[in-house]
């Protein structure tokens, strides 16, 4: 299609009219000059074309023109056409500007939608690809720029006036700018929320039904919720790994600096505070004597109370930080939390097993700390339980904190909810009694002042464990609410110890909050002080004494009692551990006089070294031994397929040529499909077998220690389970095996003899299996029955009768097919009926299969013997050889495939798989080293348990002595 842009007329020297037309070629988006003149002969209204750019344009005169008619030779009419073109071009600019503006608007609209759409896997197939939309918008802009550049005003239009030309260009530029501004304005007017964009973009733009999209979105939300816990687990795992790496990095850097300066430096001993030393002793004891059955009677402050009584809030007020997660009436404390309070220049918190310090003056660190506490509590609850005995240990340091060790326990409940385990109530009672039964534990009994005293559950438990009240401190919380609800006289009775039958060393009243979760400890303490200053309890006959109120007075009293208890009992506890250590050392000398006390960690490191040494030995196995092991394992894997799917079916073909053709087809199918995978499987089993045999030989060494056997077996089993052969090995083997099977000619006498021997050995092995099957089917022979007093069963007698008839068929036709014909089956059945033996055709076929298998294998052995000396005849006559040796050629080809496959697998084992197995074993050992429970399961026995107990008691006793020395120095 051509569009007219400019028409001009001129006359030639011969007065012929020449008509020049400037047109736009839609095929090339460029301007073309076409000059037409009448032909000299047979003009007939046609015009000759002259194209300046060699494009193929065909213009016909009169009614034959495509969409336009060649104008008459008058300038007036030409100007009329120009005006028409002017209007047409203006319309084109409108369309062009709208197209470009619409493209940009569509692109921005799509980008906004794309940002609002949910990241859902199930929408990937339904959503249009962003690249296609981006390409579409870019194409629109490129088309606009190309067309704009193409429509360059011809200079000869200056005859129409420079003003008109500039007007056209300015109008086009303004139109394009307006379109772009309109697109930006429309994009900025989108005020839909993120959820609206998700739903509308998904439903309207993609045509997805509303119900379906809502269901999928809800399903996605549930999946996200279930994955949050896993994400948190991964985050904690990698956080621990990062902290471990940072610690190792610091140690390595310190060693590097020491080596670089070439100076011998002695590690400076950091002086620890008393409370830190005491907390370390308790940490050691928590893993040694969890039942307080032996010697762990060291003092600690046990915080007990009913659920939601303000127990955790009291501990936070003493620690001057909101370090525990909050819940709306639900159980938040699910495990014991040991908090060691110490004075320090900075207000920080740290868990015992990590190096990270949480700055308690920053709200972000506080939020992280609360989240970590909640995660550890939930992680400690396993097996459908609601509470756990696993202790979460942390240290809080800060200015003005009183030194002590507190243990926050789950609140006592009277009724269980449906989401709790059935034993939750009993578990909490048992745990609370467990900690309070320590005769030196200080019991901080928390009572909610806003509820009736008769509803308290904790007071009865405290009275059972400390009936005289010699180590109990009573705390009444929420006194601001109690003042409004209770009688002041009743509060006086509670704080004077006259309302409850239990007794205590002291009674205190505190206010731990205003019911707002976001209140800081400073704000709560200020509110507490203001309350007690203005409380009517102080102005009406002095109901309570000033020293009995505020968290500050409480923390001072608890700390004072704590250190008093420590000084009274620590010497006695140290003497008990000395006696325990002496008894354990005596028992060790009597039972293991020549062995050193090695704990699980040391034993694990020793076992790790022995296992890695065996892996090194694996790479030192000779090539010949690998070849023998791989060849044996390969034929063990492949022999059954070769006989059942290749050799026996091909032998039934009837002729030697048919046998070779079927063998070629089946071998190629086998090599393309199952053979490479089976070869890799055989190689992996050979590697596994060799490694296990090395481990078994190591057990027979004179210095073998059987304490490692269970651990070594578990490590090897786990590494083998994880390890898999490289996938690319299958493709490599497929190429090698296909190329090897293409060779169909035995090259020398040695290979021929080896193939004959391979055939004979394989057939003899199959024949032995077949004879064993026949022996079970037909029973023992006469001599065996006579010598061992055995007899035939009725089924064996029937089988022998059937075999007699089948032997007749084989005797008459020794070279026959594997299947019995219908006539032969009928004949056998009728012959047996004469002897009063009733059998069906299936019974006859079952008996025929092993009988014919034995007959065929015996013939194959005979052919192998005949071919033993027929090599030169085979080389001269080939497939036309008088002696049928196709069996030998088949097994030679299989033998060659096994050789090249074994060689490839051996190289793969030595170069790749042994190192990959080494990496897997190291990874398993690293995981086991971090898992204390697994090490305890795999390293067992009296020797291990006695050594662990002795090492633990020795560590505790040494730490106790260090603490006592520091405590005496402080006095």
Tab-separated table of N, CA, C and O in Angstrom, residues 29 55 94 199 214 225 261 298 393 430 518 525 565 653 659 663 694 701 748 808 824 904 940:
chain	number	residue	atom	x	y	z
A	29	UNK	N	8.407	1.992	5.803
A	29	UNK	CA	8.298	3.166	6.683
A	29	UNK	C	9.279	4.253	6.257
A	29	UNK	O	9.934	4.891	7.060
A	55	UNK	N	12.512	0.066	-4.724
A	55	UNK	CA	11.426	-0.702	-4.107
A	55	UNK	C	10.439	-1.064	-5.197
A	55	UNK	O	10.254	-0.350	-6.188
A	94	UNK	N	-2.922	12.380	15.673
A	94	UNK	CA	-3.798	12.083	16.803
A	94	UNK	C	-3.736	10.610	17.169
A	94	UNK	O	-3.627	10.230	18.346
A	199	UNK	N	-6.804	-8.450	44.523
A	199	UNK	CA	-8.025	-9.125	44.099
A	199	UNK	C	-8.466	-8.677	42.723
A	199	UNK	O	-8.803	-9.480	41.861
A	214	UNK	N	-10.246	-16.310	45.983
A	214	UNK	CA	-10.265	-16.155	47.445
A	214	UNK	C	-9.819	-17.439	48.136
A	214	UNK	O	-9.058	-17.408	49.093
A	225	UNK	N	1.518	-19.310	57.092
A	225	UNK	CA	1.525	-19.447	58.550
A	225	UNK	C	2.270	-20.697	58.988
A	225	UNK	O	3.015	-20.679	59.970
A	261	UNK	N	53.401	-11.159	65.263
A	261	UNK	CA	54.317	-10.388	66.108
A	261	UNK	C	55.441	-11.240	66.672
A	261	UNK	O	56.426	-10.705	67.187
A	298	UNK	N	22.063	-26.144	96.003
A	298	UNK	CA	22.526	-24.764	96.007
A	298	UNK	C	21.334	-23.818	95.943
A	298	UNK	O	20.326	-24.109	95.290
A	393	UNK	N	18.457	-20.566	79.975
A	393	UNK	CA	19.330	-19.792	80.856
A	393	UNK	C	19.740	-18.494	80.174
A	393	UNK	O	20.147	-18.492	79.013
A	430	UNK	N	4.144	-30.969	89.326
A	430	UNK	CA	5.356	-31.745	89.602
A	430	UNK	C	6.608	-30.886	89.427
A	430	UNK	O	7.549	-30.974	90.240
A	518	UNK	N	2.540	-1.626	76.372
A	518	UNK	CA	3.626	-0.798	75.860
A	518	UNK	C	4.315	0.031	76.941
A	518	UNK	O	5.261	0.767	76.635
A	525	UNK	N	7.415	1.727	87.276
A	525	UNK	CA	7.970	1.995	88.613
A	525	UNK	C	7.546	3.365	89.134
A	525	UNK	O	7.273	3.537	90.335
A	565	UNK	N	21.698	-17.130	102.288
A	565	UNK	CA	21.534	-18.570	102.112
A	565	UNK	C	22.763	-19.179	101.431
A	565	UNK	O	23.199	-20.293	101.780
A	653	UNK	N	14.610	-68.039	18.223
A	653	UNK	CA	14.321	-67.466	16.900
A	653	UNK	C	14.365	-68.507	15.791
A	653	UNK	O	13.731	-68.324	14.745
A	659	UNK	N	18.843	-65.080	15.242
A	659	UNK	CA	19.415	-64.935	16.587
A	659	UNK	C	20.249	-63.657	16.664
A	659	UNK	O	20.114	-62.860	17.605
A	663	UNK	N	19.434	-60.311	18.861
A	663	UNK	CA	20.419	-59.916	19.870
A	663	UNK	C	20.813	-58.464	19.686
A	663	UNK	O	20.907	-57.684	20.652
A	694	UNK	N	36.101	-52.604	54.820
A	694	UNK	CA	37.224	-51.965	55.504
A	694	UNK	C	36.892	-51.713	56.971
A	694	UNK	O	37.742	-51.909	57.860
A	701	UNK	N	41.279	-55.529	64.415
A	701	UNK	CA	42.606	-55.088	64.833
A	701	UNK	C	42.777	-55.266	66.340
A	701	UNK	O	41.810	-55.233	67.107
A	748	UNK	N	40.786	-61.732	18.603
A	748	UNK	CA	41.901	-62.695	18.682
A	748	UNK	C	41.463	-63.914	19.469
A	748	UNK	O	40.384	-63.967	20.055
A	808	UNK	N	9.931	-87.483	27.473
A	808	UNK	CA	9.689	-88.170	26.198
A	808	UNK	C	9.625	-87.170	25.050
A	808	UNK	O	10.143	-87.422	23.958
A	824	UNK	N	0.558	-81.070	22.226
A	824	UNK	CA	1.481	-81.696	23.168
A	824	UNK	C	0.915	-81.660	24.580
A	824	UNK	O	1.038	-82.648	25.342
A	904	UNK	N	35.354	-47.652	33.620
A	904	UNK	CA	34.809	-46.300	33.789
A	904	UNK	C	34.347	-46.080	35.224
A	904	UNK	O	34.581	-45.001	35.811
A	940	UNK	N	27.591	-45.289	74.437
A	940	UNK	CA	26.964	-45.757	75.682
A	940	UNK	C	27.882	-46.761	76.378
A	940	UNK	O	28.961	-47.094	75.896
